C-alpha atoms as a PDB file:
ATOM      1  CA  MET A   1      10.471 134.488 107.205  1.00  0.00           C
ATOM      2  CA  MET A   2      10.701 134.069 110.977  1.00  0.00           C
ATOM      3  CA  ARG A   3      12.989 131.221 111.948  1.00  0.00           C
ATOM      4  CA  ARG A   4      12.136 129.132 114.996  1.00  0.00           C
ATOM      5  CA  GLU A   5      14.309 130.040 117.962  1.00  0.00           C
ATOM      6  CA  ALA A   6      16.469 127.069 118.903  1.00  0.00           C
ATOM      7  CA  ARG A   7      19.351 126.865 121.317  1.00  0.00           C
ATOM      8  CA  LYS A   8      22.751 127.036 119.643  1.00  0.00           C
ATOM      9  CA  ILE A   9      24.907 123.913 119.922  1.00  0.00           C
ATOM     10  CA  ARG A  10      28.543 123.595 118.904  1.00  0.00           C
ATOM     11  CA  ILE A  11      29.730 120.672 116.778  1.00  0.00           C
ATOM     12  CA  LYS A  12      33.501 120.960 116.490  1.00  0.00           C
ATOM     13  CA  ASP A  13      34.047 124.220 114.569  1.00  0.00           C
ATOM     14  CA  ILE A  14      30.464 124.906 113.490  1.00  0.00           C
ATOM     15  CA  TYR A  15      27.233 125.714 115.267  1.00  0.00           C
ATOM     16  CA  VAL A  16      23.739 124.358 114.752  1.00  0.00           C
ATOM     17  CA  GLY A  17      20.666 126.228 115.916  1.00  0.00           C
ATOM     18  CA  GLY A  18      20.080 129.843 116.850  1.00  0.00           C
ATOM     19  CA  ASP A  19      21.102 132.187 114.051  1.00  0.00           C
ATOM     20  CA  SER A  20      23.668 129.742 112.626  1.00  0.00           C
ATOM     21  CA  ARG A  21      23.513 128.856 108.966  1.00  0.00           C
ATOM     22  CA  ILE A  22      21.757 125.588 108.155  1.00  0.00           C
ATOM     23  CA  ALA A  23      24.342 122.831 107.802  1.00  0.00           C
ATOM     24  CA  VAL A  24      24.106 120.147 105.094  1.00  0.00           C
ATOM     25  CA  GLN A  25      24.917 116.597 106.144  1.00  0.00           C
ATOM     26  CA  SER A  26      25.424 113.232 104.521  1.00  0.00           C
ATOM     27  CA  MET A  27      26.386 109.716 105.574  1.00  0.00           C
ATOM     28  CA  THR A  28      29.117 107.527 104.149  1.00  0.00           C
ATOM     29  CA  ASN A  29      28.085 104.235 102.553  1.00  0.00           C
ATOM     30  CA  THR A  30      31.578 102.765 102.570  1.00  0.00           C
ATOM     31  CA  ASP A  31      32.618 100.167 105.118  1.00  0.00           C
ATOM     32  CA  THR A  32      33.912 102.392 107.935  1.00  0.00           C
ATOM     33  CA  ARG A  33      36.568  99.783 108.643  1.00  0.00           C
ATOM     34  CA  ASP A  34      37.990 100.539 105.184  1.00  0.00           C
ATOM     35  CA  VAL A  35      39.658 103.767 106.245  1.00  0.00           C
ATOM     36  CA  GLU A  36      41.037 104.773 102.850  1.00  0.00           C
ATOM     37  CA  ALA A  37      37.732 104.273 101.021  1.00  0.00           C
ATOM     38  CA  THR A  38      35.872 106.172 103.731  1.00  0.00           C
ATOM     39  CA  LEU A  39      38.360 109.043 103.661  1.00  0.00           C
ATOM     40  CA  ASN A  40      38.111 109.286  99.884  1.00  0.00           C
ATOM     41  CA  GLN A  41      34.332 109.436  99.999  1.00  0.00           C
ATOM     42  CA  ILE A  42      34.292 112.079 102.729  1.00  0.00           C
ATOM     43  CA  ARG A  43      36.764 114.245 100.823  1.00  0.00           C
ATOM     44  CA  ALA A  44      34.583 114.080  97.716  1.00  0.00           C
ATOM     45  CA  LEU A  45      31.543 115.032  99.800  1.00  0.00           C
ATOM     46  CA  MET A  46      33.440 117.958 101.295  1.00  0.00           C
ATOM     47  CA  VAL A  47      34.252 119.272  97.827  1.00  0.00           C
ATOM     48  CA  ALA A  48      30.524 119.087  97.013  1.00  0.00           C
ATOM     49  CA  GLY A  49      29.728 121.177 100.108  1.00  0.00           C
ATOM     50  CA  CYS A  50      29.146 118.696 102.940  1.00  0.00           C
ATOM     51  CA  ASP A  51      29.328 120.371 106.368  1.00  0.00           C
ATOM     52  CA  ILE A  52      28.897 117.354 108.663  1.00  0.00           C
ATOM     53  CA  ILE A  53      29.536 113.682 107.868  1.00  0.00           C
ATOM     54  CA  ARG A  54      28.153 110.609 109.632  1.00  0.00           C
ATOM     55  CA  CYS A  55      29.708 107.132 109.668  1.00  0.00           C
ATOM     56  CA  ALA A  56      28.094 103.851 110.691  1.00  0.00           C
ATOM     57  CA  VAL A  57      29.828 102.124 113.601  1.00  0.00           C
ATOM     58  CA  PRO A  58      28.579  98.506 113.646  1.00  0.00           C
ATOM     59  CA  ASP A  59      31.499  97.005 115.593  1.00  0.00           C
ATOM     60  CA  MET A  60      34.675  97.795 117.512  1.00  0.00           C
ATOM     61  CA  GLU A  61      36.862  97.646 114.409  1.00  0.00           C
ATOM     62  CA  ALA A  62      34.795 100.444 112.887  1.00  0.00           C
ATOM     63  CA  ALA A  63      35.032 102.431 116.130  1.00  0.00           C
ATOM     64  CA  GLU A  64      38.815 102.041 116.049  1.00  0.00           C
ATOM     65  CA  ALA A  65      38.905 103.194 112.409  1.00  0.00           C
ATOM     66  CA  LEU A  66      37.380 106.498 113.475  1.00  0.00           C
ATOM     67  CA  LYS A  67      40.660 107.477 115.124  1.00  0.00           C
ATOM     68  CA  GLU A  68      42.388 107.848 111.765  1.00  0.00           C
ATOM     69  CA  ILE A  69      39.298 109.181 110.003  1.00  0.00           C
ATOM     70  CA  THR A  70      38.772 111.983 112.517  1.00  0.00           C
ATOM     71  CA  ARG A  71      42.492 112.789 112.452  1.00  0.00           C
ATOM     72  CA  GLN A  72      42.429 113.461 108.718  1.00  0.00           C
ATOM     73  CA  ILE A  73      38.957 114.976 108.257  1.00  0.00           C
ATOM     74  CA  PRO A  74      38.474 118.652 109.264  1.00  0.00           C
ATOM     75  CA  ILE A  75      34.658 118.697 109.264  1.00  0.00           C
ATOM     76  CA  PRO A  76      32.658 117.192 112.156  1.00  0.00           C
ATOM     77  CA  VAL A  77      32.465 113.389 112.071  1.00  0.00           C
ATOM     78  CA  VAL A  78      29.382 111.789 113.625  1.00  0.00           C
ATOM     79  CA  ALA A  79      29.314 108.205 114.905  1.00  0.00           C
ATOM     80  CA  ASP A  80      26.045 106.390 114.183  1.00  0.00           C
ATOM     81  CA  ILE A  81      25.552 103.722 116.833  1.00  0.00           C
ATOM     82  CA  HIS A  82      22.782 101.390 117.922  1.00  0.00           C
ATOM     83  CA  PHE A  83      22.467  99.186 121.012  1.00  0.00           C
ATOM     84  CA  ASP A  84      26.125  98.923 122.173  1.00  0.00           C
ATOM     85  CA  TYR A  85      27.284 101.733 124.483  1.00  0.00           C
ATOM     86  CA  ARG A  86      30.875 100.454 124.282  1.00  0.00           C
ATOM     87  CA  LEU A  87      31.047 101.418 120.619  1.00  0.00           C
ATOM     88  CA  ALA A  88      29.931 104.912 121.578  1.00  0.00           C
ATOM     89  CA  LEU A  89      32.569 105.229 124.295  1.00  0.00           C
ATOM     90  CA  LYS A  90      35.308 104.082 121.920  1.00  0.00           C
ATOM     91  CA  SER A  91      34.092 106.491 119.229  1.00  0.00           C
ATOM     92  CA  ILE A  92      34.168 109.365 121.735  1.00  0.00           C
ATOM     93  CA  GLU A  93      37.701 108.362 122.708  1.00  0.00           C
ATOM     94  CA  ASN A  94      38.700 108.316 119.027  1.00  0.00           C
ATOM     95  CA  GLY A  95      37.780 111.893 118.237  1.00  0.00           C
ATOM     96  CA  ILE A  96      34.207 112.115 116.956  1.00  0.00           C
ATOM     97  CA  SER A  97      32.438 115.474 117.072  1.00  0.00           C
ATOM     98  CA  LYS A  98      28.882 114.209 117.561  1.00  0.00           C
ATOM     99  CA  LEU A  99      27.155 111.009 118.634  1.00  0.00           C
ATOM    100  CA  ARG A 100      23.964 109.681 117.039  1.00  0.00           C
ATOM    101  CA  ILE A 101      22.108 107.259 119.312  1.00  0.00           C
ATOM    102  CA  ASN A 102      18.725 106.473 120.744  1.00  0.00           C
ATOM    103  CA  PRO A 103      19.378 106.493 124.509  1.00  0.00           C
ATOM    104  CA  GLY A 104      16.485 104.115 125.100  1.00  0.00           C
ATOM    105  CA  ASN A 105      18.163 101.223 123.273  1.00  0.00           C
ATOM    106  CA  ILE A 106      21.770 101.768 124.339  1.00  0.00           C
ATOM    107  CA  GLY A 107      21.741  99.455 127.362  1.00  0.00           C
ATOM    108  CA  GLY A 108      19.973 100.957 130.359  1.00  0.00           C
ATOM    109  CA  ASN A 109      20.126 104.079 132.501  1.00  0.00           C
ATOM    110  CA  ASP A 110      23.652 103.445 133.804  1.00  0.00           C
ATOM    111  CA  LYS A 111      24.966 103.207 130.240  1.00  0.00           C
ATOM    112  CA  VAL A 112      23.172 106.422 129.288  1.00  0.00           C
ATOM    113  CA  ARG A 113      24.822 108.157 132.234  1.00  0.00           C
ATOM    114  CA  LEU A 114      28.260 106.940 131.129  1.00  0.00           C
ATOM    115  CA  LEU A 115      27.717 108.319 127.621  1.00  0.00           C
ATOM    116  CA  ALA A 116      26.259 111.593 128.856  1.00  0.00           C
ATOM    117  CA  ASP A 117      29.235 112.127 131.170  1.00  0.00           C
ATOM    118  CA  ALA A 118      31.753 111.203 128.462  1.00  0.00           C
ATOM    119  CA  CYS A 119      30.141 113.549 125.957  1.00  0.00           C
ATOM    120  CA  LYS A 120      29.964 116.397 128.484  1.00  0.00           C
ATOM    121  CA  GLU A 121      33.653 115.990 129.275  1.00  0.00           C
ATOM    122  CA  LYS A 122      34.590 116.237 125.563  1.00  0.00           C
ATOM    123  CA  GLY A 123      31.968 118.821 124.564  1.00  0.00           C
ATOM    124  CA  ILE A 124      30.264 116.379 122.192  1.00  0.00           C
ATOM    125  CA  PRO A 125      26.541 116.790 121.427  1.00  0.00           C
ATOM    126  CA  ILE A 126      24.161 113.865 120.990  1.00  0.00           C
ATOM    127  CA  ARG A 127      21.610 113.532 118.220  1.00  0.00           C
ATOM    128  CA  ILE A 128      18.522 111.572 119.116  1.00  0.00           C
ATOM    129  CA  GLY A 129      17.250 109.917 115.954  1.00  0.00           C
ATOM    130  CA  VAL A 130      13.658 108.677 115.966  1.00  0.00           C
ATOM    131  CA  ASN A 131      12.551 106.738 112.903  1.00  0.00           C
ATOM    132  CA  SER A 132       9.021 105.649 111.988  1.00  0.00           C
ATOM    133  CA  GLY A 133      10.355 102.195 111.108  1.00  0.00           C
ATOM    134  CA  SER A 134      11.586 101.489 114.625  1.00  0.00           C
ATOM    135  CA  LEU A 135       8.950 103.052 116.852  1.00  0.00           C
ATOM    136  CA  GLU A 136       8.571 101.398 120.262  1.00  0.00           C
ATOM    137  CA  LYS A 137       5.922  98.676 120.453  1.00  0.00           C
ATOM    138  CA  ASP A 138       4.022 100.263 123.341  1.00  0.00           C
ATOM    139  CA  ILE A 139       3.742 103.575 121.462  1.00  0.00           C
ATOM    140  CA  LEU A 140       2.548 101.781 118.340  1.00  0.00           C
ATOM    141  CA  ALA A 141      -0.060  99.987 120.448  1.00  0.00           C
ATOM    142  CA  LYS A 142      -1.145 103.249 122.069  1.00  0.00           C
ATOM    143  CA  TYR A 143      -1.750 105.101 118.796  1.00  0.00           C
ATOM    144  CA  GLY A 144      -2.617 102.102 116.615  1.00  0.00           C
ATOM    145  CA  LYS A 145      -0.117 103.115 113.924  1.00  0.00           C
ATOM    146  CA  VAL A 146       2.789 105.474 113.323  1.00  0.00           C
ATOM    147  CA  THR A 147       1.561 109.003 114.047  1.00  0.00           C
ATOM    148  CA  PRO A 148       3.266 112.379 114.580  1.00  0.00           C
ATOM    149  CA  GLU A 149       2.121 112.303 118.196  1.00  0.00           C
ATOM    150  CA  GLY A 150       3.674 108.874 118.704  1.00  0.00           C
ATOM    151  CA  LEU A 151       6.948 109.875 117.081  1.00  0.00           C
ATOM    152  CA  VAL A 152       7.208 112.988 119.228  1.00  0.00           C
ATOM    153  CA  GLU A 153       6.391 110.963 122.347  1.00  0.00           C
ATOM    154  CA  SER A 154       9.208 108.588 121.455  1.00  0.00           C
ATOM    155  CA  ALA A 155      11.633 111.485 120.938  1.00  0.00           C
ATOM    156  CA  MET A 156      10.702 113.055 124.257  1.00  0.00           C
ATOM    157  CA  ARG A 157      11.171 109.727 126.001  1.00  0.00           C
ATOM    158  CA  HIS A 158      14.781 109.679 124.773  1.00  0.00           C
ATOM    159  CA  VAL A 159      15.282 113.360 125.581  1.00  0.00           C
ATOM    160  CA  GLU A 160      14.188 112.755 129.164  1.00  0.00           C
ATOM    161  CA  LEU A 161      16.796 110.027 129.586  1.00  0.00           C
ATOM    162  CA  LEU A 162      19.555 112.517 128.761  1.00  0.00           C
ATOM    163  CA  GLU A 163      18.056 115.420 130.675  1.00  0.00           C
ATOM    164  CA  ASN A 164      17.870 113.227 133.777  1.00  0.00           C
ATOM    165  CA  HIS A 165      21.688 113.209 133.645  1.00  0.00           C
ATOM    166  CA  ASN A 166      21.847 116.980 133.180  1.00  0.00           C
ATOM    167  CA  PHE A 167      22.770 116.639 129.501  1.00  0.00           C
ATOM    168  CA  HIS A 168      21.320 119.266 127.212  1.00  0.00           C
ATOM    169  CA  ASP A 169      23.562 119.415 124.122  1.00  0.00           C
ATOM    170  CA  ILE A 170      20.866 117.588 122.187  1.00  0.00           C
ATOM    171  CA  ILE A 171      19.821 117.642 118.544  1.00  0.00           C
ATOM    172  CA  ILE A 172      16.671 115.776 117.495  1.00  0.00           C
ATOM    173  CA  SER A 173      15.501 114.170 114.282  1.00  0.00           C
ATOM    174  CA  ILE A 174      12.108 112.568 113.659  1.00  0.00           C
ATOM    175  CA  LYS A 175      12.170 110.881 110.296  1.00  0.00           C
ATOM    176  CA  SER A 176       9.523 109.102 108.273  1.00  0.00           C
ATOM    177  CA  SER A 177       9.344 107.949 104.663  1.00  0.00           C
ATOM    178  CA  ASP A 178       5.876 109.500 104.567  1.00  0.00           C
ATOM    179  CA  VAL A 179       6.365 113.201 103.850  1.00  0.00           C
ATOM    180  CA  MET A 180       3.287 114.514 105.643  1.00  0.00           C
ATOM    181  CA  THR A 181       3.962 112.398 108.737  1.00  0.00           C
ATOM    182  CA  MET A 182       7.502 113.741 108.789  1.00  0.00           C
ATOM    183  CA  MET A 183       6.384 117.350 108.393  1.00  0.00           C
ATOM    184  CA  ASN A 184       3.643 117.164 111.004  1.00  0.00           C
ATOM    185  CA  SER A 185       5.997 115.468 113.463  1.00  0.00           C
ATOM    186  CA  TYR A 186       8.538 118.264 113.201  1.00  0.00           C
ATOM    187  CA  ARG A 187       5.809 120.908 113.467  1.00  0.00           C
ATOM    188  CA  LEU A 188       4.620 119.348 116.705  1.00  0.00           C
ATOM    189  CA  LEU A 189       8.138 118.850 118.041  1.00  0.00           C
ATOM    190  CA  SER A 190       9.137 122.441 117.214  1.00  0.00           C
ATOM    191  CA  LYS A 191       6.447 123.635 119.648  1.00  0.00           C
ATOM    192  CA  THR A 192       7.529 121.173 122.342  1.00  0.00           C
ATOM    193  CA  VAL A 193      11.282 121.788 122.736  1.00  0.00           C
ATOM    194  CA  ASP A 194      13.887 124.392 121.840  1.00  0.00           C
ATOM    195  CA  TYR A 195      16.560 121.888 120.815  1.00  0.00           C
ATOM    196  CA  PRO A 196      17.946 122.179 117.247  1.00  0.00           C
ATOM    197  CA  LEU A 197      16.153 119.990 114.705  1.00  0.00           C
ATOM    198  CA  HIS A 198      17.824 117.801 112.091  1.00  0.00           C
ATOM    199  CA  LEU A 199      15.461 117.500 109.114  1.00  0.00           C
ATOM    200  CA  GLY A 200      15.170 114.566 106.753  1.00  0.00           C
ATOM    201  CA  VAL A 201      12.761 112.269 104.926  1.00  0.00           C
ATOM    202  CA  THR A 202      14.080 108.791 105.642  1.00  0.00           C
ATOM    203  CA  GLU A 203      14.326 106.135 102.925  1.00  0.00           C
ATOM    204  CA  ALA A 204      13.184 108.801 100.468  1.00  0.00           C
ATOM    205  CA  GLY A 205      14.056 106.642  97.470  1.00  0.00           C
ATOM    206  CA  THR A 206      16.089 106.941  94.292  1.00  0.00           C
ATOM    207  CA  PRO A 207      17.518 110.332  93.255  1.00  0.00           C
ATOM    208  CA  TRP A 208      14.438 111.204  91.163  1.00  0.00           C
ATOM    209  CA  ARG A 209      11.744 110.270  93.668  1.00  0.00           C
ATOM    210  CA  GLY A 210      13.827 111.046  96.742  1.00  0.00           C
ATOM    211  CA  THR A 211      14.650 114.536  95.517  1.00  0.00           C
ATOM    212  CA  ILE A 212      10.954 115.323  95.126  1.00  0.00           C
ATOM    213  CA  LYS A 213      10.005 113.970  98.553  1.00  0.00           C
ATOM    214  CA  SER A 214      12.944 115.658 100.280  1.00  0.00           C
ATOM    215  CA  SER A 215      12.318 118.976  98.553  1.00  0.00           C
ATOM    216  CA  ILE A 216       8.716 118.984  99.749  1.00  0.00           C
ATOM    217  CA  GLY A 217       9.419 117.752 103.289  1.00  0.00           C
ATOM    218  CA  ILE A 218      12.646 119.575 104.057  1.00  0.00           C
ATOM    219  CA  GLY A 219      11.940 122.618 101.911  1.00  0.00           C
ATOM    220  CA  GLY A 220       8.420 122.971 103.246  1.00  0.00           C
ATOM    221  CA  LEU A 221       9.570 122.998 106.866  1.00  0.00           C
ATOM    222  CA  LEU A 222      12.445 125.373 106.170  1.00  0.00           C
ATOM    223  CA  SER A 223       9.935 127.723 104.548  1.00  0.00           C
ATOM    224  CA  GLU A 224       8.021 127.676 107.843  1.00  0.00           C
ATOM    225  CA  GLY A 225      11.171 128.550 109.784  1.00  0.00           C
ATOM    226  CA  ILE A 226      11.634 125.012 111.135  1.00  0.00           C
ATOM    227  CA  GLY A 227      14.977 123.226 110.863  1.00  0.00           C
ATOM    228  CA  ASP A 228      18.613 123.786 111.774  1.00  0.00           C
ATOM    229  CA  THR A 229      20.488 121.126 109.801  1.00  0.00           C
ATOM    230  CA  ILE A 230      19.432 118.807 106.963  1.00  0.00           C
ATOM    231  CA  ARG A 231      20.251 115.471 105.388  1.00  0.00           C
ATOM    232  CA  VAL A 232      18.741 114.393 102.078  1.00  0.00           C
ATOM    233  CA  SER A 233      18.566 110.572 101.982  1.00  0.00           C
ATOM    234  CA  LEU A 234      18.894 109.115  98.490  1.00  0.00           C
ATOM    235  CA  THR A 235      19.433 105.596  97.184  1.00  0.00           C
ATOM    236  CA  GLY A 236      22.385 106.486  94.998  1.00  0.00           C
ATOM    237  CA  ASP A 237      25.561 108.547  94.922  1.00  0.00           C
ATOM    238  CA  SER A 238      25.857 110.431  98.211  1.00  0.00           C
ATOM    239  CA  ILE A 239      27.250 113.431  96.301  1.00  0.00           C
ATOM    240  CA  ASP A 240      23.693 113.906  95.008  1.00  0.00           C
ATOM    241  CA  GLU A 241      22.495 114.246  98.610  1.00  0.00           C
ATOM    242  CA  ILE A 242      24.707 117.301  99.053  1.00  0.00           C
ATOM    243  CA  LYS A 243      23.743 118.789  95.695  1.00  0.00           C
ATOM    244  CA  VAL A 244      20.027 118.425  96.401  1.00  0.00           C
ATOM    245  CA  GLY A 245      20.411 119.682  99.967  1.00  0.00           C
ATOM    246  CA  ARG A 246      22.219 122.811  98.839  1.00  0.00           C
ATOM    247  CA  GLU A 247      19.641 123.476  96.121  1.00  0.00           C
ATOM    248  CA  ILE A 248      16.858 123.177  98.705  1.00  0.00           C
ATOM    249  CA  LEU A 249      18.665 125.763 100.838  1.00  0.00           C
ATOM    250  CA  LYS A 250      19.058 128.052  97.828  1.00  0.00           C
ATOM    251  CA  ALA A 251      15.399 127.695  96.867  1.00  0.00           C
ATOM    252  CA  THR A 252      14.264 128.561 100.394  1.00  0.00           C
ATOM    253  CA  GLY A 253      16.618 131.526 100.660  1.00  0.00           C
ATOM    254  CA  HIS A 254      18.964 129.998 103.240  1.00  0.00           C
ATOM    255  CA  LEU A 255      22.036 129.746 100.998  1.00  0.00           C
ATOM    256  CA  LYS A 256      23.377 132.458  98.727  1.00  0.00           C
ATOM    257  CA  GLU A 257      26.634 130.815  97.701  1.00  0.00           C
ATOM    258  CA  GLY A 258      26.969 129.447  94.176  1.00  0.00           C
ATOM    259  CA  ILE A 259      25.159 129.768  90.877  1.00  0.00           C
ATOM    260  CA  GLU A 260      21.406 130.281  90.818  1.00  0.00           C
ATOM    261  CA  PHE A 261      20.448 128.727  87.486  1.00  0.00           C
ATOM    262  CA  VAL A 262      17.108 129.284  85.769  1.00  0.00           C
ATOM    263  CA  SER A 263      15.949 128.075  82.378  1.00  0.00           C
ATOM    264  CA  CYS A 264      12.610 127.973  80.597  1.00  0.00           C
ATOM    265  CA  PRO A 265      10.783 124.685  79.859  1.00  0.00           C
ATOM    266  CA  THR A 266      10.695 125.411  76.091  1.00  0.00           C
ATOM    267  CA  CYS A 267       7.587 125.594  73.918  1.00  0.00           C
ATOM    268  CA  GLY A 268       6.625 125.790  70.263  1.00  0.00           C
ATOM    269  CA  ARG A 269       8.191 129.241  69.990  1.00  0.00           C
ATOM    270  CA  THR A 270      11.683 127.972  70.805  1.00  0.00           C
ATOM    271  CA  GLN A 271      14.001 128.124  67.787  1.00  0.00           C
ATOM    272  CA  ILE A 272      17.296 127.023  69.328  1.00  0.00           C
ATOM    273  CA  ASP A 273      18.417 123.803  71.020  1.00  0.00           C
ATOM    274  CA  LEU A 274      17.581 125.226  74.427  1.00  0.00           C
ATOM    275  CA  ILE A 275      17.577 121.893  76.269  1.00  0.00           C
ATOM    276  CA  GLY A 276      21.049 121.068  75.019  1.00  0.00           C
ATOM    277  CA  ILE A 277      22.346 124.556  75.760  1.00  0.00           C
ATOM    278  CA  ALA A 278      20.833 124.590  79.265  1.00  0.00           C
ATOM    279  CA  ASN A 279      22.361 121.208  80.096  1.00  0.00           C
ATOM    280  CA  GLN A 280      25.779 122.311  78.851  1.00  0.00           C
ATOM    281  CA  VAL A 281      25.699 125.543  80.846  1.00  0.00           C
ATOM    282  CA  GLU A 282      24.460 123.857  84.028  1.00  0.00           C
ATOM    283  CA  GLU A 283      27.134 121.161  83.804  1.00  0.00           C
ATOM    284  CA  ALA A 284      29.884 123.705  83.166  1.00  0.00           C
ATOM    285  CA  LEU A 285      28.841 125.766  86.198  1.00  0.00           C
ATOM    286  CA  LYS A 286      28.054 122.935  88.624  1.00  0.00           C
ATOM    287  CA  ASP A 287      31.100 123.590  90.817  1.00  0.00           C
ATOM    288  CA  SER A 288      31.165 127.372  90.490  1.00  0.00           C
ATOM    289  CA  LYS A 289      31.104 129.342  93.735  1.00  0.00           C
ATOM    290  CA  LYS A 290      30.198 132.609  92.032  1.00  0.00           C
ATOM    291  CA  ASN A 291      27.172 134.168  93.691  1.00  0.00           C
ATOM    292  CA  ILE A 292      25.292 135.074  90.500  1.00  0.00           C
ATOM    293  CA  LYS A 293      22.000 134.293  88.759  1.00  0.00           C
ATOM    294  CA  VAL A 294      22.282 132.781  85.283  1.00  0.00           C
ATOM    295  CA  ALA A 295      19.266 132.539  82.964  1.00  0.00           C
ATOM    296  CA  VAL A 296      18.972 130.420  79.817  1.00  0.00           C
ATOM    297  CA  MET A 297      15.739 131.359  78.043  1.00  0.00           C
ATOM    298  CA  GLY A 298      14.342 130.173  74.736  1.00  0.00           C
ATOM    299  CA  CYS A 299      12.296 132.910  73.097  1.00  0.00           C
ATOM    300  CA  VAL A 300      11.360 136.573  72.939  1.00  0.00           C
ATOM    301  CA  VAL A 301       8.226 136.313  75.102  1.00  0.00           C
ATOM    302  CA  ASN A 302       9.718 135.820  78.589  1.00  0.00           C
ATOM    303  CA  GLY A 303      13.323 135.383  77.585  1.00  0.00           C
ATOM    304  CA  PRO A 304      14.590 138.959  77.509  1.00  0.00           C
ATOM    305  CA  GLY A 305      12.768 139.905  80.696  1.00  0.00           C
ATOM    306  CA  GLU A 306      14.052 136.904  82.645  1.00  0.00           C
ATOM    307  CA  ALA A 307      17.562 137.353  81.264  1.00  0.00           C
ATOM    308  CA  ARG A 308      17.560 141.002  82.308  1.00  0.00           C
ATOM    309  CA  GLU A 309      16.546 140.053  85.870  1.00  0.00           C
ATOM    310  CA  ALA A 310      19.520 137.701  86.040  1.00  0.00           C
ATOM    311  CA  ASP A 311      23.119 138.813  86.443  1.00  0.00           C
ATOM    312  CA  ILE A 312      23.785 137.285  83.067  1.00  0.00           C
ATOM    313  CA  GLY A 313      21.751 135.258  80.610  1.00  0.00           C
ATOM    314  CA  ILE A 314      20.722 134.160  77.161  1.00  0.00           C
ATOM    315  CA  ALA A 315      17.522 134.869  75.249  1.00  0.00           C
ATOM    316  CA  GLY A 316      17.224 132.669  72.177  1.00  0.00           C
ATOM    317  CA  GLY A 317      16.037 133.601  68.706  1.00  0.00           C
ATOM    318  CA  ASN A 318      16.067 131.928  65.291  1.00  0.00           C
ATOM    319  CA  GLY A 319      19.451 130.231  65.299  1.00  0.00           C
ATOM    320  CA  VAL A 320      20.964 133.029  67.378  1.00  0.00           C
ATOM    321  CA  GLY A 321      20.890 134.302  70.936  1.00  0.00           C
ATOM    322  CA  LEU A 322      21.215 137.577  72.782  1.00  0.00           C
ATOM    323  CA  ILE A 323      23.511 137.698  75.806  1.00  0.00           C
ATOM    324  CA  PHE A 324      22.347 139.996  78.572  1.00  0.00           C
ATOM    325  CA  LYS A 325      24.560 141.213  81.403  1.00  0.00           C
ATOM    326  CA  LYS A 326      23.248 143.302  84.285  1.00  0.00           C
ATOM    327  CA  GLY A 327      20.140 144.138  82.272  1.00  0.00           C
ATOM    328  CA  LEU A 328      21.914 145.212  79.115  1.00  0.00           C
ATOM    329  CA  ILE A 329      22.321 143.422  75.787  1.00  0.00           C
ATOM    330  CA  ILE A 330      26.049 142.994  75.292  1.00  0.00           C
ATOM    331  CA  LYS A 331      26.180 140.855  72.166  1.00  0.00           C
ATOM    332  CA  LYS A 332      24.325 138.787  69.598  1.00  0.00           C
ATOM    333  CA  VAL A 333      25.835 135.347  69.032  1.00  0.00           C
ATOM    334  CA  LYS A 334      25.274 132.428  66.674  1.00  0.00           C
ATOM    335  CA  GLU A 335      23.571 129.453  68.317  1.00  0.00           C
ATOM    336  CA  GLU A 336      26.616 127.198  68.051  1.00  0.00           C
ATOM    337  CA  GLU A 337      28.750 129.818  69.818  1.00  0.00           C
ATOM    338  CA  LEU A 338      26.299 130.717  72.593  1.00  0.00           C
ATOM    339  CA  VAL A 339      27.557 128.423  75.356  1.00  0.00           C
ATOM    340  CA  GLU A 340      31.196 129.332  74.914  1.00  0.00           C
ATOM    341  CA  ALA A 341      30.392 133.058  74.717  1.00  0.00           C
ATOM    342  CA  LEU A 342      28.221 132.912  77.839  1.00  0.00           C
ATOM    343  CA  LEU A 343      30.806 131.000  79.856  1.00  0.00           C
ATOM    344  CA  GLU A 344      33.524 133.457  78.819  1.00  0.00           C
ATOM    345  CA  GLU A 345      31.427 136.336  80.120  1.00  0.00           C
ATOM    346  CA  ILE A 346      30.700 134.505  83.380  1.00  0.00           C
ATOM    347  CA  GLU A 347      34.405 133.783  83.866  1.00  0.00           C
ATOM    348  CA  GLN A 348      35.099 137.515  83.769  1.00  0.00           C
ATOM    349  CA  MET A 349      32.494 138.312  86.425  1.00  0.00           C
END
């Protein structure tokens, strides 16, 4: 897969774009002014694998809270700001690593210049975030509805505002809740600029529906070589955003760290409680950083073959299971002992 060539931009201690790995982001849903709650949520997200974290900054108290948050959090902290340039300046002063704004609604050209200069002085990049729900009225009138062309035109309008002040540490997102609009917008944008692209399906929905939409939108673009950092947006626990994001990266070949877990869907040939066993194994390995493929298969048709292709796996039989390791059968185990036996073998790997 050929990856789109994008300029490389530094965000604190990591890079986005170029040949850098694709970073997984999330956004806190705590009140940023509640420093302790926000810190606790960020730490939990970091354990799950979050690379970059974004915090809403609705007022000056929230901007002030960033001073302590950025002091304690080692990963890049992004300030999400709308309309008030003063909140952005205070957030820059208080240690953020990236600023998320739309320059066109921040208060005029003079205010954009102030932010561009402040960010240049501190080495802070700016993410331009265009959203289909807040497209400018004149662009909506021009195209008659939200279109990829209109979204890209909006993004380029904001880009121009920053470029006019010789600011080029820019990352762009163009998000829509409609998957195909989102994908086509990024395809068009990827041919227009060389700035890094932040992928996401906005307001994707609950974990079930949002995971499907995000996997298609984000995963589809990554498979085309488009995208430099991602955020899965889910109405639920933000930890799930990181889990889904990392699985999308694994499925598209961009992340090799952690367990690759495969299991069969079961059929009438299955003679063990495969669903229960698969759930137990997946839960037990959810935080494992071992770079191995684990297969849990239910019968003798595809089971042994799939298990042999994995680093380790199970192929079920009638109340028993075979454990395969590196292509070789290493033991035959009673059904009730399969999970424990498999996990013991994995622990030794």
